[in-house]
Amino acid sequence: MGLDDITRRVHAAETAAGRESGSVMLIAVSKVQPDDRVEAVLEAGQRIFGENYVQEAQGKWPGWRKRFKDVSVHMIGPLQSNKARAAVELFDAIHTLDRISLARKLAHQIGEQGRNPQLFVQVNTGDEPQKAGVLVDELPGFLDQCRELGLTPEGLMCIPPEDENPVPHFRMLRRLADENGLALLSMGMSADFESAIAEGATHIRVGSAIFGERDYG
Ligand SMILES: *Cc1c(COP(=O)(O)O)cnc(C)c1O
């Protein structure tokens, strides 16, 4: 547990997979965590964070960005279209582009604001009805539509079904990225980031293993 331990495990998993040290970006998922825990991780040198809620991120990050240089904040939660403006203002990357109405809003805001967050398309690899994400069969068409809007998705993201072995989902995401000419893979969380690294993750999203359990109460 803790940042040092996770950083060591990331490096060990990179080495075990025959991958270059530092090739995996560790996103520290700070959603819902108390400020003192996040500040401790900032003080320890971590600069890349993940958030799930636009409003929460709006409250927390402008202040920390002033105090800690070179912070980047990644949106990893479901994004409502009416939050597209704030999302483009706030985030350096958005991992949850999952529908064309959102793509249109983001394209508009990117044009207006002259900002260019890195984009990942979320894929519903488990074909789960309640889960966000583009269906596997619809991915190539969705990417074409995004590109027609002037967007340049650089990678794919998935959240495997909770009760399944995540590895087949990681493999599927990697295959889809290869087939569609995308370089980046956002996959792996506290419980499974080492297998995600073995399967080619370029971005892992780790919350509770760094900060401790989240208290939603
Ligand atoms: C909360 C969250 C994470 C981090 O989960 P942990 O199990 O705490 O590591 C990663 N990805 C997404 C999309 C999340 O919502």
Tab-separated table of C-alpha atoms and ligand atoms in Angstrom:
chain	number	residue	atom	x	y	z
A	1	MET	CA	0.000	0.000	0.000
A	2	GLY	CA	1.085	3.572	-0.608
A	3	LEU	CA	2.728	5.400	-3.467
A	4	ASP	CA	6.250	3.999	-3.020
A	5	ASP	CA	5.025	0.449	-2.905
A	6	ILE	CA	2.855	0.892	-5.997
A	7	THR	CA	5.664	2.621	-7.901
A	8	ARG	CA	7.960	-0.317	-7.104
A	9	ARG	CA	5.337	-2.811	-8.220
A	10	VAL	CA	4.787	-0.896	-11.470
A	11	HIS	CA	8.515	-0.993	-12.223
A	12	ALA	CA	8.716	-4.694	-11.375
A	13	ALA	CA	5.759	-5.425	-13.668
A	14	GLU	CA	7.367	-3.400	-16.483
A	15	THR	CA	10.575	-5.387	-16.123
A	16	ALA	CA	8.738	-8.717	-15.929
A	17	ALA	CA	6.897	-7.855	-19.143
A	18	GLY	CA	10.150	-6.906	-20.879
A	19	ARG	CA	9.006	-3.320	-21.100
A	20	GLU	CA	11.059	-0.203	-20.648
A	21	SER	CA	11.120	1.243	-17.142
A	22	GLY	CA	8.835	4.272	-17.010
A	23	SER	CA	6.797	3.217	-20.039
A	24	VAL	CA	3.611	2.909	-17.949
A	25	MET	CA	1.940	6.078	-16.704
A	26	LEU	CA	0.622	5.730	-13.158
A	27	ILE	CA	-2.554	7.764	-12.668
A	28	ALA	CA	-3.269	8.217	-8.956
A	29	VAL	CA	-7.063	8.162	-8.679
A	30	SER	CA	-7.862	10.756	-6.030
A	31	LYS	CA	-11.665	10.838	-6.289
A	32	VAL	CA	-13.425	11.167	-2.942
A	33	GLN	CA	-10.116	11.059	-1.026
A	34	PRO	CA	-9.557	13.542	1.804
A	35	ASP	CA	-7.324	16.493	0.887
A	36	ASP	CA	-4.571	15.533	3.325
A	37	ARG	CA	-4.093	12.171	1.638
A	38	VAL	CA	-3.887	13.773	-1.795
A	39	GLU	CA	-1.469	16.427	-0.551
A	40	ALA	CA	0.803	13.770	0.935
A	41	VAL	CA	0.980	12.067	-2.453
A	42	LEU	CA	1.637	15.421	-4.160
A	43	GLU	CA	4.405	16.134	-1.638
A	44	ALA	CA	5.875	12.712	-2.415
A	45	GLY	CA	6.235	13.801	-6.041
A	46	GLN	CA	3.271	12.225	-7.831
A	47	ARG	CA	1.975	14.586	-10.538
A	48	ILE	CA	-0.631	12.627	-12.499
A	49	PHE	CA	-4.071	12.205	-10.972
A	50	GLY	CA	-7.449	10.807	-11.966
A	51	GLU	CA	-10.860	12.172	-11.047
A	52	ASN	CA	-14.396	10.900	-11.696
A	53	TYR	CA	-16.554	13.920	-11.012
A	54	VAL	CA	-16.253	17.291	-12.757
A	55	GLN	CA	-17.579	19.257	-9.802
A	56	GLU	CA	-15.262	17.631	-7.310
A	57	ALA	CA	-12.267	18.209	-9.581
A	58	GLN	CA	-13.260	21.856	-10.104
A	59	GLY	CA	-13.184	22.379	-6.368
A	60	LYS	CA	-9.869	20.674	-5.696
A	61	TRP	CA	-7.434	21.068	-8.562
A	62	PRO	CA	-7.147	24.775	-9.404
A	63	GLY	CA	-5.556	25.416	-5.981
A	64	TRP	CA	-3.214	22.434	-6.121
A	65	ARG	CA	-2.150	23.286	-9.655
A	66	LYS	CA	-0.918	26.645	-8.360
A	67	ARG	CA	1.081	25.077	-5.550
A	68	PHE	CA	2.462	22.068	-7.411
A	69	LYS	CA	3.870	22.619	-10.879
A	70	ASP	CA	3.347	20.185	-13.737
A	71	VAL	CA	0.262	18.513	-12.322
A	72	SER	CA	-1.949	16.777	-14.842
A	73	VAL	CA	-5.477	15.656	-14.106
A	74	HIS	CA	-7.222	12.936	-16.070
A	75	MET	CA	-11.014	12.539	-16.258
A	76	ILE	CA	-11.811	8.845	-15.817
A	77	GLY	CA	-15.491	8.993	-14.825
A	78	PRO	CA	-18.667	9.195	-16.922
A	79	LEU	CA	-18.911	12.624	-18.522
A	80	GLN	CA	-22.254	14.348	-19.059
A	81	SER	CA	-22.441	16.353	-22.278
A	82	ASN	CA	-23.412	19.490	-20.368
A	83	LYS	CA	-20.095	19.279	-18.505
A	84	ALA	CA	-18.022	19.276	-21.701
A	85	ARG	CA	-16.992	22.908	-21.334
A	86	ALA	CA	-15.753	22.443	-17.778
A	87	ALA	CA	-14.073	19.171	-18.696
A	88	VAL	CA	-12.076	20.748	-21.522
A	89	GLU	CA	-11.119	23.616	-19.191
A	90	LEU	CA	-10.027	21.339	-16.371
A	91	PHE	CA	-8.587	18.110	-17.667
A	92	ASP	CA	-5.409	17.206	-19.490
A	93	ALA	CA	-6.870	13.916	-20.645
A	94	ILE	CA	-10.367	12.449	-20.935
A	95	HIS	CA	-10.608	8.642	-20.791
A	96	THR	CA	-14.362	8.366	-21.159
A	97	LEU	CA	-15.313	9.512	-24.636
A	98	ASP	CA	-18.137	7.062	-25.277
A	99	ARG	CA	-20.808	8.590	-27.493
A	100	ILE	CA	-21.166	10.855	-30.447
A	101	SER	CA	-23.193	13.555	-28.676
A	102	LEU	CA	-20.293	13.967	-26.244
A	103	ALA	CA	-17.768	13.917	-29.092
A	104	ARG	CA	-19.636	16.822	-30.733
A	105	LYS	CA	-19.631	18.860	-27.529
A	106	LEU	CA	-15.961	18.177	-26.882
A	107	ALA	CA	-15.015	19.082	-30.465
A	108	HIS	CA	-16.876	22.371	-30.089
A	109	GLN	CA	-15.201	23.205	-26.772
A	110	ILE	CA	-11.752	22.221	-27.997
A	111	GLY	CA	-12.236	24.628	-30.897
A	112	GLU	CA	-13.535	27.415	-28.646
A	113	GLN	CA	-10.939	27.088	-25.915
A	114	GLY	CA	-7.900	26.158	-27.958
A	115	ARG	CA	-7.126	23.444	-25.424
A	116	ASN	CA	-6.424	19.913	-26.504
A	117	PRO	CA	-6.971	17.207	-23.883
A	118	GLN	CA	-5.692	13.785	-24.806
A	119	LEU	CA	-8.655	11.553	-25.663
A	120	PHE	CA	-9.348	7.895	-24.969
A	121	VAL	CA	-12.460	6.090	-26.170
A	122	GLN	CA	-14.078	3.944	-23.505
A	123	VAL	CA	-15.000	0.502	-24.795
A	124	ASN	CA	-17.634	-1.714	-23.178
A	125	THR	CA	-15.568	-4.885	-23.579
A	126	GLY	CA	-17.958	-6.936	-21.453
A	127	ASP	CA	-20.994	-5.835	-23.447
A	128	GLU	CA	-22.666	-4.902	-20.154
A	129	PRO	CA	-26.017	-3.133	-20.646
A	130	GLN	CA	-25.623	-0.843	-17.633
A	131	LYS	CA	-22.047	0.148	-18.385
A	132	ALA	CA	-20.780	3.105	-20.371
A	133	GLY	CA	-18.583	2.573	-23.371
A	134	VAL	CA	-18.780	2.035	-27.093
A	135	LEU	CA	-19.686	-1.511	-28.107
A	136	VAL	CA	-16.863	-3.474	-29.701
A	137	ASP	CA	-18.610	-3.798	-33.064
A	138	GLU	CA	-19.333	-0.100	-33.165
A	139	LEU	CA	-15.802	1.064	-32.376
A	140	PRO	CA	-14.414	1.533	-35.923
A	141	GLY	CA	-17.457	3.566	-36.989
A	142	PHE	CA	-17.319	5.620	-33.810
A	143	LEU	CA	-13.632	6.418	-34.355
A	144	ASP	CA	-14.408	7.520	-37.929
A	145	GLN	CA	-17.122	9.829	-36.659
A	146	CYS	CA	-14.784	11.319	-34.058
A	147	ARG	CA	-12.144	11.965	-36.697
A	148	GLU	CA	-14.707	13.614	-38.953
A	149	LEU	CA	-15.409	16.009	-36.085
A	150	GLY	CA	-11.715	16.858	-35.971
A	151	LEU	CA	-11.006	14.865	-32.822
A	152	THR	CA	-7.934	12.648	-32.554
A	153	PRO	CA	-8.515	9.823	-30.080
A	154	GLU	CA	-5.134	8.399	-29.107
A	155	GLY	CA	-6.166	5.373	-27.113
A	156	LEU	CA	-8.791	3.075	-25.632
A	157	MET	CA	-9.967	2.581	-22.071
A	158	CYS	CA	-11.939	-0.228	-20.434
A	159	ILE	CA	-13.346	-1.249	-17.059
A	160	PRO	CA	-13.737	-5.049	-17.136
A	161	PRO	CA	-16.846	-6.577	-15.541
A	162	GLU	CA	-16.357	-6.832	-11.783
A	163	ASP	CA	-16.850	-10.556	-11.418
A	164	GLU	CA	-14.708	-11.695	-14.345
A	165	ASN	CA	-11.061	-12.373	-15.004
A	166	PRO	CA	-9.918	-9.036	-16.465
A	167	VAL	CA	-7.177	-10.489	-18.665
A	168	PRO	CA	-9.352	-11.403	-21.681
A	169	HIS	CA	-10.747	-7.854	-21.562
A	170	PHE	CA	-7.262	-6.346	-21.492
A	171	ARG	CA	-6.287	-8.541	-24.455
A	172	MET	CA	-9.369	-7.528	-26.381
A	173	LEU	CA	-8.680	-3.847	-25.746
A	174	ARG	CA	-5.129	-4.237	-26.948
A	175	ARG	CA	-6.246	-6.035	-30.112
A	176	LEU	CA	-8.823	-3.310	-30.812
A	177	ALA	CA	-6.193	-0.603	-30.335
A	178	ASP	CA	-3.823	-2.392	-32.720
A	179	GLU	CA	-6.543	-2.878	-35.324
A	180	ASN	CA	-7.522	0.767	-35.158
A	181	GLY	CA	-4.054	2.282	-35.103
A	182	LEU	CA	-4.225	3.610	-31.545
A	183	ALA	CA	-1.102	3.698	-29.372
A	184	LEU	CA	-2.470	4.117	-25.856
A	185	LEU	CA	-4.241	1.694	-23.521
A	186	SER	CA	-5.861	2.869	-20.267
A	187	MET	CA	-6.504	-0.307	-18.296
A	188	GLY	CA	-5.775	-1.761	-14.878
A	189	MET	CA	-6.832	-0.614	-11.396
A	190	SER	CA	-5.691	-1.417	-7.833
A	191	ALA	CA	-6.620	-5.086	-8.042
A	192	ASP	CA	-5.238	-5.893	-11.471
A	193	PHE	CA	-2.723	-3.306	-12.683
A	194	GLU	CA	0.113	-5.809	-12.869
A	195	SER	CA	-1.764	-8.038	-15.309
A	196	ALA	CA	-2.781	-4.943	-17.269
A	197	ILE	CA	0.904	-3.983	-17.589
A	198	ALA	CA	1.696	-7.512	-18.768
A	199	GLU	CA	-0.999	-7.071	-21.443
A	200	GLY	CA	0.350	-3.751	-22.674
A	201	ALA	CA	-1.312	-1.020	-20.570
A	202	THR	CA	0.276	2.391	-21.144
A	203	HIS	CA	-1.897	4.092	-18.485
A	204	ILE	CA	-3.008	2.447	-15.236
A	205	ARG	CA	-5.595	3.993	-12.908
A	206	VAL	CA	-4.835	3.167	-9.283
A	207	GLY	CA	-6.818	4.640	-6.391
A	208	SER	CA	-7.320	2.694	-3.182
A	209	ALA	CA	-3.946	0.899	-3.322
A	210	ILE	CA	-2.256	4.311	-3.146
A	211	PHE	CA	-4.602	6.342	-0.936
A	212	GLY	CA	-6.454	3.721	1.079
A	213	GLU	CA	-10.124	2.836	0.854
A	214	ARG	CA	-12.552	5.497	-0.293
A	215	ASP	CA	-15.150	6.616	2.249
A	216	TYR	CA	-18.357	7.538	0.436
A	217	GLY	CA	-20.241	8.038	3.680
B	1	LIG	C1	-12.317	4.605	-9.095
B	1	LIG	C2	-11.745	4.180	-10.383
B	1	LIG	C3	-10.455	3.621	-10.476
B	1	LIG	C4	-9.597	3.324	-9.266
B	1	LIG	O1	-10.096	2.217	-8.598
B	1	LIG	P1	-9.248	1.488	-7.436
B	1	LIG	O2	-9.833	0.144	-7.372
B	1	LIG	O3	-9.444	2.294	-6.216
B	1	LIG	O4	-7.832	1.466	-7.876
B	1	LIG	C5	-9.965	3.328	-11.732
B	1	LIG	N1	-10.685	3.541	-12.843
B	1	LIG	C6	-11.923	4.054	-12.800
B	1	LIG	C7	-12.668	4.269	-14.062
B	1	LIG	C8	-12.494	4.377	-11.574
B	1	LIG	O5	-13.743	4.879	-11.546
